[in-house]
PDB file of C-alpha atoms in Angstrom:
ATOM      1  CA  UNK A 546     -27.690  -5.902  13.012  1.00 57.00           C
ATOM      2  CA  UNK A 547     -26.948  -8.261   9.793  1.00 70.00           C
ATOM      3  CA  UNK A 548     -27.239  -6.509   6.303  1.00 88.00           C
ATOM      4  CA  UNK A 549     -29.356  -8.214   3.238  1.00 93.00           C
ATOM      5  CA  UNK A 550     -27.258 -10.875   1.873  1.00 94.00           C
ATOM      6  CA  UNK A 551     -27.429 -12.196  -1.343  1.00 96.00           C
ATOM      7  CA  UNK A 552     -26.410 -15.539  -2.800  1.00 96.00           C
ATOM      8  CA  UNK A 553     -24.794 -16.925  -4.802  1.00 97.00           C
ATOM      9  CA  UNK A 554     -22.618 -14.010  -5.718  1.00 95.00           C
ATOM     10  CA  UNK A 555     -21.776 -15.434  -9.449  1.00 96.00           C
ATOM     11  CA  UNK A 556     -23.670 -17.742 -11.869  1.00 96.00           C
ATOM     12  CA  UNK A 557     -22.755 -19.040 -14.999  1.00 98.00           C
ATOM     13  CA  UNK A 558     -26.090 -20.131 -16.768  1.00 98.00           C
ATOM     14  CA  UNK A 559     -26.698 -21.609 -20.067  1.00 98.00           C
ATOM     15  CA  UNK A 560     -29.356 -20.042 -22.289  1.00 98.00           C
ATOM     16  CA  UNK A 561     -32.905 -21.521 -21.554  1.00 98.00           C
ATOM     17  CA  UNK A 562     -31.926 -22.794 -18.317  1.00 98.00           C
ATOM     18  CA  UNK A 563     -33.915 -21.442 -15.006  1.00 98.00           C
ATOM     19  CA  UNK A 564     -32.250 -19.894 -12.423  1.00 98.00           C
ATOM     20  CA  UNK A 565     -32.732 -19.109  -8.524  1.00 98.00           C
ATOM     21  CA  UNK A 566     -31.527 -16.131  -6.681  1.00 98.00           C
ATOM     22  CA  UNK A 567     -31.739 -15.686  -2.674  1.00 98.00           C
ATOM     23  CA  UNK A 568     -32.485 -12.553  -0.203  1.00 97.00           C
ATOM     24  CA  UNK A 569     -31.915 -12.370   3.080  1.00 96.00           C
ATOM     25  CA  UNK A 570     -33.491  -9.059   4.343  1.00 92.00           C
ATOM     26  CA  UNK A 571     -31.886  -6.676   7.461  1.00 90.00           C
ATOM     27  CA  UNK A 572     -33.158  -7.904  10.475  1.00 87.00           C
ATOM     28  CA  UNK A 573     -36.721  -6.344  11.015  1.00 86.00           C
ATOM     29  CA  UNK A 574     -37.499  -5.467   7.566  1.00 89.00           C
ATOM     30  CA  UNK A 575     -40.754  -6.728   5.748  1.00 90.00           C
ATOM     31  CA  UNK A 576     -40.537  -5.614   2.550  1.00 91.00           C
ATOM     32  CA  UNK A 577     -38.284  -6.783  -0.086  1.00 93.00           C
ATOM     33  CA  UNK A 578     -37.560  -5.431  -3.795  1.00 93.00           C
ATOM     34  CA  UNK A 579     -35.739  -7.440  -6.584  1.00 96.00           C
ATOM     35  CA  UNK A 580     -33.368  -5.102  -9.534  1.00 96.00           C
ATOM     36  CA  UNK A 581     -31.951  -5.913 -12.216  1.00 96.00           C
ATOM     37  CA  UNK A 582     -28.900  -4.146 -13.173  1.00 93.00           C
ATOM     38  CA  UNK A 583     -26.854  -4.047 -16.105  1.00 92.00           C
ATOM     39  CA  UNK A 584     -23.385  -2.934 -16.848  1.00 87.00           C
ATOM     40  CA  UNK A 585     -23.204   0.909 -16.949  1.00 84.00           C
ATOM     41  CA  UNK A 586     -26.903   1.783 -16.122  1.00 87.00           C
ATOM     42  CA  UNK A 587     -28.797   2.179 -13.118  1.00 89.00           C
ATOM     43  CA  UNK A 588     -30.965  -0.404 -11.070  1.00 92.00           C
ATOM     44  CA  UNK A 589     -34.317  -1.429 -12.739  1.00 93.00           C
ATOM     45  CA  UNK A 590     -37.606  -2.505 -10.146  1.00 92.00           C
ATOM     46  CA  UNK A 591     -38.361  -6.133 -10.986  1.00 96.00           C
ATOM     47  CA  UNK A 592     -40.821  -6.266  -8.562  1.00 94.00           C
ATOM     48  CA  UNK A 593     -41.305  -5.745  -4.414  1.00 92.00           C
ATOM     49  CA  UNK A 594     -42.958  -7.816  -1.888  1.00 93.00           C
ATOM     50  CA  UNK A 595     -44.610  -6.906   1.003  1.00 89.00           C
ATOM     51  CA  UNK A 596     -45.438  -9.057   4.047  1.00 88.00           C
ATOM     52  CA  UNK A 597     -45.508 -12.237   1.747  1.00 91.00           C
ATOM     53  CA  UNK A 598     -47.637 -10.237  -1.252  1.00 92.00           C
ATOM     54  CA  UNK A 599     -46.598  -8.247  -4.170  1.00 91.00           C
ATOM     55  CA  UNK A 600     -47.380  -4.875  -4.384  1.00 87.00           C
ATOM     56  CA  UNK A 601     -45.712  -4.035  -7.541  1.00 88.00           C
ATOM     57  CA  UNK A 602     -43.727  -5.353 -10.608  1.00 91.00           C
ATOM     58  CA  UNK A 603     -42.063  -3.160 -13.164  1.00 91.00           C
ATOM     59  CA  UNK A 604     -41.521  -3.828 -16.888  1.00 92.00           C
ATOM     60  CA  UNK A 605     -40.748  -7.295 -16.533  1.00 96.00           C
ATOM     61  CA  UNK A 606     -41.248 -10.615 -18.575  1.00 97.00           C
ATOM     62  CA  UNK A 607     -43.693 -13.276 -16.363  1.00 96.00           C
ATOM     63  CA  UNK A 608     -40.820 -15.223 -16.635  1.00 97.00           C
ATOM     64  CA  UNK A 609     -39.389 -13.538 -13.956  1.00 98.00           C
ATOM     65  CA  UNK A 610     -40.991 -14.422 -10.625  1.00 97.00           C
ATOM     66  CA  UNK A 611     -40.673 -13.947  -7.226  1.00 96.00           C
ATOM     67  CA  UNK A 612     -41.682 -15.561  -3.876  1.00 96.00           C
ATOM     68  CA  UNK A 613     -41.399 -13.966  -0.006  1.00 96.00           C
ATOM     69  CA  UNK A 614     -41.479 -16.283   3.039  1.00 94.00           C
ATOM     70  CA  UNK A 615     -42.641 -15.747   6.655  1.00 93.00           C
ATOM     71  CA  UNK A 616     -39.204 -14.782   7.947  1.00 91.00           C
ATOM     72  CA  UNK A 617     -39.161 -12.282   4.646  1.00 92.00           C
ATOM     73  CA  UNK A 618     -36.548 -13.725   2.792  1.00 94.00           C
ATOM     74  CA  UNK A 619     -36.750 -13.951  -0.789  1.00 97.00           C
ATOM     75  CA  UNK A 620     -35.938 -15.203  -4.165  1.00 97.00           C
ATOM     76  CA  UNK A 621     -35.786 -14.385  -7.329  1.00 98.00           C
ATOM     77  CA  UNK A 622     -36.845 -16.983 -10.301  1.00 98.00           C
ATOM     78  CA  UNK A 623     -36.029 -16.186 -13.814  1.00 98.00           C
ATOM     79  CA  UNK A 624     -36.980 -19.320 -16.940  1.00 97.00           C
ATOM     80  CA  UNK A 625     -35.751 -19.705 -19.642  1.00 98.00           C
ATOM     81  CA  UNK A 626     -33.182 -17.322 -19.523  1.00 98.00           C
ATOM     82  CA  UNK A 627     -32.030 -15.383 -22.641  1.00 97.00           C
ATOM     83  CA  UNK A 628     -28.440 -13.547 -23.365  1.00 97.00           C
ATOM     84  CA  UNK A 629     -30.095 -10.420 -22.448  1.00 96.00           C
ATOM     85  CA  UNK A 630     -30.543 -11.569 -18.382  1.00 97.00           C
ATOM     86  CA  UNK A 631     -27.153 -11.059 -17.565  1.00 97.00           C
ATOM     87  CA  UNK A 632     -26.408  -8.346 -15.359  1.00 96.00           C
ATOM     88  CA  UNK A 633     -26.312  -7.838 -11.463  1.00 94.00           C
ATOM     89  CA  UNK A 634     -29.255  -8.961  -9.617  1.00 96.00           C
ATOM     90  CA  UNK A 635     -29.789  -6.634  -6.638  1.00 95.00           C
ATOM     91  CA  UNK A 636     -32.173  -6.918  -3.259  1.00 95.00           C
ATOM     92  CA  UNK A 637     -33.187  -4.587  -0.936  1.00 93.00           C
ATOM     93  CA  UNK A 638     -35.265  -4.297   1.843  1.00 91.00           C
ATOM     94  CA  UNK A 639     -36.554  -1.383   3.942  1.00 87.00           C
ATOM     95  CA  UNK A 640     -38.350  -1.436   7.211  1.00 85.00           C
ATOM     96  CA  UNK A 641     -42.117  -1.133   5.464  1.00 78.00           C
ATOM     97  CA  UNK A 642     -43.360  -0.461   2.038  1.00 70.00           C
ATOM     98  CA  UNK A 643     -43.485   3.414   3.447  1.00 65.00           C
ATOM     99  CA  UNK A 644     -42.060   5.730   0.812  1.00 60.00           C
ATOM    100  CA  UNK A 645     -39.681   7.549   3.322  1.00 68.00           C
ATOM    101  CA  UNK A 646     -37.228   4.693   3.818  1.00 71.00           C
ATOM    102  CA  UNK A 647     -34.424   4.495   2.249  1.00 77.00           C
ATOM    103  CA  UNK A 648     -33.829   0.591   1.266  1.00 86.00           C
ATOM    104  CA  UNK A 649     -30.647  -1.103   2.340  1.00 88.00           C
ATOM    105  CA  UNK A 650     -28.836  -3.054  -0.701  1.00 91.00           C
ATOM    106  CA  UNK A 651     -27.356  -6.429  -0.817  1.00 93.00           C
ATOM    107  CA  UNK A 652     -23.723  -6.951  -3.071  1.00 92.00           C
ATOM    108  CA  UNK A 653     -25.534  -8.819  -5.640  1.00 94.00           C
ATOM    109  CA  UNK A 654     -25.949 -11.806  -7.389  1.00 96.00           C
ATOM    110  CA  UNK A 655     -23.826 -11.329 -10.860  1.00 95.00           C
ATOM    111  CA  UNK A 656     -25.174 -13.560 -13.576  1.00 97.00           C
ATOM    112  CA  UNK A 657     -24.042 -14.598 -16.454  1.00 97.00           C
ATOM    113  CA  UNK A 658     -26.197 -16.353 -19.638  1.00 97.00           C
ATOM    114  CA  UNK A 659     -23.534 -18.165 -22.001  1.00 97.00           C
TER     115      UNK A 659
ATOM    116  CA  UNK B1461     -44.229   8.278 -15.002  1.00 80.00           C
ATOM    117  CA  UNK B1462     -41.621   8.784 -12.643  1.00 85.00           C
ATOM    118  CA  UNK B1463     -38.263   9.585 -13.726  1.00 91.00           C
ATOM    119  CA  UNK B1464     -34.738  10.988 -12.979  1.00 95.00           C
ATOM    120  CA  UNK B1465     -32.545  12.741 -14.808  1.00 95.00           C
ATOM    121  CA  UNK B1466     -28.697  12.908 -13.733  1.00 95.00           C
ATOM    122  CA  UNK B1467     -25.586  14.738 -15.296  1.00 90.00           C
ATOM    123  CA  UNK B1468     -23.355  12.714 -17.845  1.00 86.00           C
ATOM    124  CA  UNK B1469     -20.367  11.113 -16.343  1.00 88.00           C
ATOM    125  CA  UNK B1470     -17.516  10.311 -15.927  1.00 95.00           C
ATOM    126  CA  UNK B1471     -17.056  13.240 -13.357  1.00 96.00           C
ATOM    127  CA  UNK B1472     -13.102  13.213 -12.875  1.00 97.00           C
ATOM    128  CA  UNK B1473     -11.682  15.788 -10.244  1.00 97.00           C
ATOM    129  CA  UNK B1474      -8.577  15.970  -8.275  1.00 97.00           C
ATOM    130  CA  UNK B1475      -8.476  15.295  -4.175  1.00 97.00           C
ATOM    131  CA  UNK B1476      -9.854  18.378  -2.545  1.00 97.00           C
ATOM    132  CA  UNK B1477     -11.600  19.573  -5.295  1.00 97.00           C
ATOM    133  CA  UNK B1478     -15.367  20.721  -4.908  1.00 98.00           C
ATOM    134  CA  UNK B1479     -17.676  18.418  -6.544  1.00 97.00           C
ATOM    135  CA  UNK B1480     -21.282  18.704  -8.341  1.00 97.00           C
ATOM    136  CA  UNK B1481     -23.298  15.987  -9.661  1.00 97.00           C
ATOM    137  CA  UNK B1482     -26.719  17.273 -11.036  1.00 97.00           C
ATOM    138  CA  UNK B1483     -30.021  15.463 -10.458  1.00 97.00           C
ATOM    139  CA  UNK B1484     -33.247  16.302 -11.624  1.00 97.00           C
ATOM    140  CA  UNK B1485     -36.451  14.600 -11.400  1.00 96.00           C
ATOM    141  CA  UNK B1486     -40.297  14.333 -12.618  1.00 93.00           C
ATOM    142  CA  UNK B1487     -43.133  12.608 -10.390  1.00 88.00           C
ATOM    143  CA  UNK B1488     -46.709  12.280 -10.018  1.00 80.00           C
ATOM    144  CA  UNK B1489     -46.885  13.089  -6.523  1.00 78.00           C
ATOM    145  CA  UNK B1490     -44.679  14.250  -4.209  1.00 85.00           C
ATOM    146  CA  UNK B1491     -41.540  12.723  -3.830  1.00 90.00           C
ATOM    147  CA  UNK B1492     -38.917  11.989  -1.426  1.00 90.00           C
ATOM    148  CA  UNK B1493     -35.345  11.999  -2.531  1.00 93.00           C
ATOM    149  CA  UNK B1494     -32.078  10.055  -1.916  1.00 94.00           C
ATOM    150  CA  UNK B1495     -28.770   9.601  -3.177  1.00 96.00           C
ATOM    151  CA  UNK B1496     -26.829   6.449  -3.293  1.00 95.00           C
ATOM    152  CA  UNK B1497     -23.287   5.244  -3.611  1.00 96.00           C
ATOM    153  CA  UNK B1498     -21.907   2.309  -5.031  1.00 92.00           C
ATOM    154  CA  UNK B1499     -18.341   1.291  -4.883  1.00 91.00           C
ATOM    155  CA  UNK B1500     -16.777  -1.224  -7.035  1.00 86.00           C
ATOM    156  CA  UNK B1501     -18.047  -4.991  -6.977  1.00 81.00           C
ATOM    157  CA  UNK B1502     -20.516  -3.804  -4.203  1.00 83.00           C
ATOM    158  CA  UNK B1503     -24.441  -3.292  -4.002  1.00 85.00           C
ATOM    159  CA  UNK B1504     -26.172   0.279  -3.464  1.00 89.00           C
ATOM    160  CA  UNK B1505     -25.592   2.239   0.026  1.00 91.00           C
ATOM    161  CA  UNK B1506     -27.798   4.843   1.093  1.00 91.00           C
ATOM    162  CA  UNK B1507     -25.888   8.241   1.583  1.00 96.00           C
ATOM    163  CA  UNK B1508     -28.751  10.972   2.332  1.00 95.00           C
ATOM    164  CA  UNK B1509     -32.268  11.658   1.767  1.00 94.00           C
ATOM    165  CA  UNK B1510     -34.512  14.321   1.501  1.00 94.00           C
ATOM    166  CA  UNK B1511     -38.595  14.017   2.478  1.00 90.00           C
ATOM    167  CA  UNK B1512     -39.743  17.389   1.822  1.00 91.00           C
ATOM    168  CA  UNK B1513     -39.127  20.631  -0.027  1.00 94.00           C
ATOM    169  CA  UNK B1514     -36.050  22.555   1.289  1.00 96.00           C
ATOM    170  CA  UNK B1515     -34.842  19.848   3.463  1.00 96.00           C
ATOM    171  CA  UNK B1516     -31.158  19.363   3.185  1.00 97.00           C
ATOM    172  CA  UNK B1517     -29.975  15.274   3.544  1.00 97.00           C
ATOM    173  CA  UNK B1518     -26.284  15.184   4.543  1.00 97.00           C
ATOM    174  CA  UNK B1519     -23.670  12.598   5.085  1.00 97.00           C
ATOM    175  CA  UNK B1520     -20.121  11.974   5.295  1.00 95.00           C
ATOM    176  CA  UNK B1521     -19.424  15.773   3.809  1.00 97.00           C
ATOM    177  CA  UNK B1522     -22.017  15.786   0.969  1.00 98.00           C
ATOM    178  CA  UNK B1523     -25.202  17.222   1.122  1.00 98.00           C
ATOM    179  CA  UNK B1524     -28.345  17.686  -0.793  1.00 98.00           C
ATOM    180  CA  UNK B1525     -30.903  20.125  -1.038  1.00 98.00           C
ATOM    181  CA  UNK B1526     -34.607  19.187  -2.201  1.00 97.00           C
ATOM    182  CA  UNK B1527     -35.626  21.941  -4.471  1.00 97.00           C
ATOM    183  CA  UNK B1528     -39.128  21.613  -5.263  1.00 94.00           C
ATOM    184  CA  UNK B1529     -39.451  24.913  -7.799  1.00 94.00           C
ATOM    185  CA  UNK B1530     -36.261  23.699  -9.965  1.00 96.00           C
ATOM    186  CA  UNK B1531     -37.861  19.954  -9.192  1.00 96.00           C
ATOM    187  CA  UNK B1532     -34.086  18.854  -8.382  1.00 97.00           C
ATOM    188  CA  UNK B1533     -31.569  17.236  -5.780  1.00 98.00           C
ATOM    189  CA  UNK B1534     -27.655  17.963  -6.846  1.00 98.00           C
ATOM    190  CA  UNK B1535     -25.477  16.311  -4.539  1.00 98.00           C
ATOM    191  CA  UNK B1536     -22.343  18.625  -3.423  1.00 98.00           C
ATOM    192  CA  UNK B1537     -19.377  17.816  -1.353  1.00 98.00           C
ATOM    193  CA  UNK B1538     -16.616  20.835  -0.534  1.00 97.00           C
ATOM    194  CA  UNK B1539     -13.444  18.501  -0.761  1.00 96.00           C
ATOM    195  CA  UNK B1540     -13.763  14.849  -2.544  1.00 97.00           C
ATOM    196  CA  UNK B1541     -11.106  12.459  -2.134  1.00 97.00           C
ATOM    197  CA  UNK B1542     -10.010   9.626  -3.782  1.00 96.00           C
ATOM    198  CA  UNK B1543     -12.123   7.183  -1.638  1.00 95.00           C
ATOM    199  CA  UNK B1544     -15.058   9.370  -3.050  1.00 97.00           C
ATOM    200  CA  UNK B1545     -14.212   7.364  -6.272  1.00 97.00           C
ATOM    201  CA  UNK B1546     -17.686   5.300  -6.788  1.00 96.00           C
ATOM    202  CA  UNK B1547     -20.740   5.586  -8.896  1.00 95.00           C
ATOM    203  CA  UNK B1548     -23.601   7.908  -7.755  1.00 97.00           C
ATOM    204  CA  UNK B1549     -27.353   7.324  -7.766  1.00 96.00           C
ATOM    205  CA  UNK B1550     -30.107   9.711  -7.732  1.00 96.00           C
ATOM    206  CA  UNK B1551     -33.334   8.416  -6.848  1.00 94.00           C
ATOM    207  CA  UNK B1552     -36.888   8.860  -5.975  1.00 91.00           C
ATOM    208  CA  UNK B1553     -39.773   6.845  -4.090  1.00 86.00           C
ATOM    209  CA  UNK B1554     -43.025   8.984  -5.208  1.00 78.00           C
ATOM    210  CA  UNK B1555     -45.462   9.227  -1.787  1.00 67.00           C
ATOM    211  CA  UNK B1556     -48.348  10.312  -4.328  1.00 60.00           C
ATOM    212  CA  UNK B1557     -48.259   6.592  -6.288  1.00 54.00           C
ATOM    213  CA  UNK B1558     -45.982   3.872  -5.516  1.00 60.00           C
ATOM    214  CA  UNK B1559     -43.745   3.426  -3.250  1.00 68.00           C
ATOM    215  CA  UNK B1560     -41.216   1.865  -5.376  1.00 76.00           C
ATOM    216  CA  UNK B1561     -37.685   3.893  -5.739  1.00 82.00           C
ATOM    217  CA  UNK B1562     -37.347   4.904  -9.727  1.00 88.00           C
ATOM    218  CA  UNK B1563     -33.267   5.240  -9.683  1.00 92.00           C
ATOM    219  CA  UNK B1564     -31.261   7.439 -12.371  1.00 94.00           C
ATOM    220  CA  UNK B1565     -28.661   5.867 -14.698  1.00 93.00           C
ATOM    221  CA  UNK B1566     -26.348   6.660 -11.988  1.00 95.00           C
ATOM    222  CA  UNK B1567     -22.969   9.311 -12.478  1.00 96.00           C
ATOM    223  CA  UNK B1568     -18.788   7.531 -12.084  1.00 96.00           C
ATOM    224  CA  UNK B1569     -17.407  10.291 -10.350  1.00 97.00           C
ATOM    225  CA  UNK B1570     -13.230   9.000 -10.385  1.00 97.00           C
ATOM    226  CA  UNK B1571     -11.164  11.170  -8.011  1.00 97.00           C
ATOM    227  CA  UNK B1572      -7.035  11.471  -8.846  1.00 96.00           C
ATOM    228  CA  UNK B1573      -4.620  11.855  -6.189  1.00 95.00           C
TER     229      UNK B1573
END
């Protein structure tokens, strides 16, 4: 059974550029959620998808969007990006949007806004 | 909203010592709980959970114990050795609103030889 896997792993960006980040979910797992983490603190929800729809965003920018495809992969699009967007950009999936799962982390995608 | 609360680290301890990280939460509805581990340069790895009040979640030595009247989740582990060395996360997914896990600020716990 394959993990989620994340790519790439590092990004250098420019300030105001748009970036792309990829999820592969765990092998039979339909929901997907998107974190943003920075240095020192713990993960914050970006926002989850479920079966192709989202069912919830946190405290986030519309800048930051997200798409889920029939095999339940995902990415992560952030515009314009801003100083403030780098940190670690973590997916997870779990087997349904049930709230007894636990969800099962990728490593990360570390960016980094020059 | 949802939130947890954990205990200020670093935590530094020597092998075989008996470790304590404190966790406490507030929610809407009723919870379940989990702790996670993250070693260096890696993502988050689910270590135990805990659905329901009194339940213990245990893994790899530590354990947990969901304690619904003191609304918290301490993680505990008898003897912690230096591949214990990681950063822990308390966290909750709240059954009464969404589903979406609300993570503490996560405790370094750094174990010396």
């Amino acid at each position: 059974e394959t993990g989620v896997t994340q790519s790439p792993t590092h990004l250098i960006k420019t300030r105001g550029q748009q970036v792309t980040l990829r999820c592969s979910s765990q092998s039979g797992h339909n929901t997907v959620s998107w974190y943003q983490q920075a240095l020192g603190q713990g993960p914050q929800f970006i926002f989850q998808y479920y079966r192709e729809e989202e069912n919830g965003r946190g405290n986030f920018p519309p800048r930051f969007s997200g798409l889920q495809f029939p095999n339940y992969s995902s990415e992560l699009n952030v515009n314009a990006l801003e100083l403030d967007d780098s940190a670690l950009y973590l997916c997870a999936s779990s087997p349904s949007a049930g709230f007894n799962y636990g969800y099962t982390f990728g490593s990360g995608t570390r960016l980094t806004v020059v | 909203g949802d939130s947890v609360t954990q205990m200020e680290g670093p935590v530094t301890l020597s092998e075989e010592a008996f470790l304590t990280i404190n966790c406490t939460y507030t929610a809407t509805g009723y919870p379940s709980l989990f702790w996670y581990v993250q070693y260096p340069g890696e993502g988050l790895q689910l270590l135990l959970k805990a659905t329901k009040a009194d339940d213990k979640g245990s893994n790899k030595g530590f354990e947990a114990t969901y304690r619904k009247e003191t609304t918290s989740f301490h993680l505990e582990k008898g003897s912690v050795q230096v591949s214990d060395s990681a950063v822990y996360f308390c966290a909750l997914t709240d059954g009464g609103g969404s589903y979406i896990p609300t993570f503490g600020r996560g405790t370094s716990l750094i174990v010396h030889p």
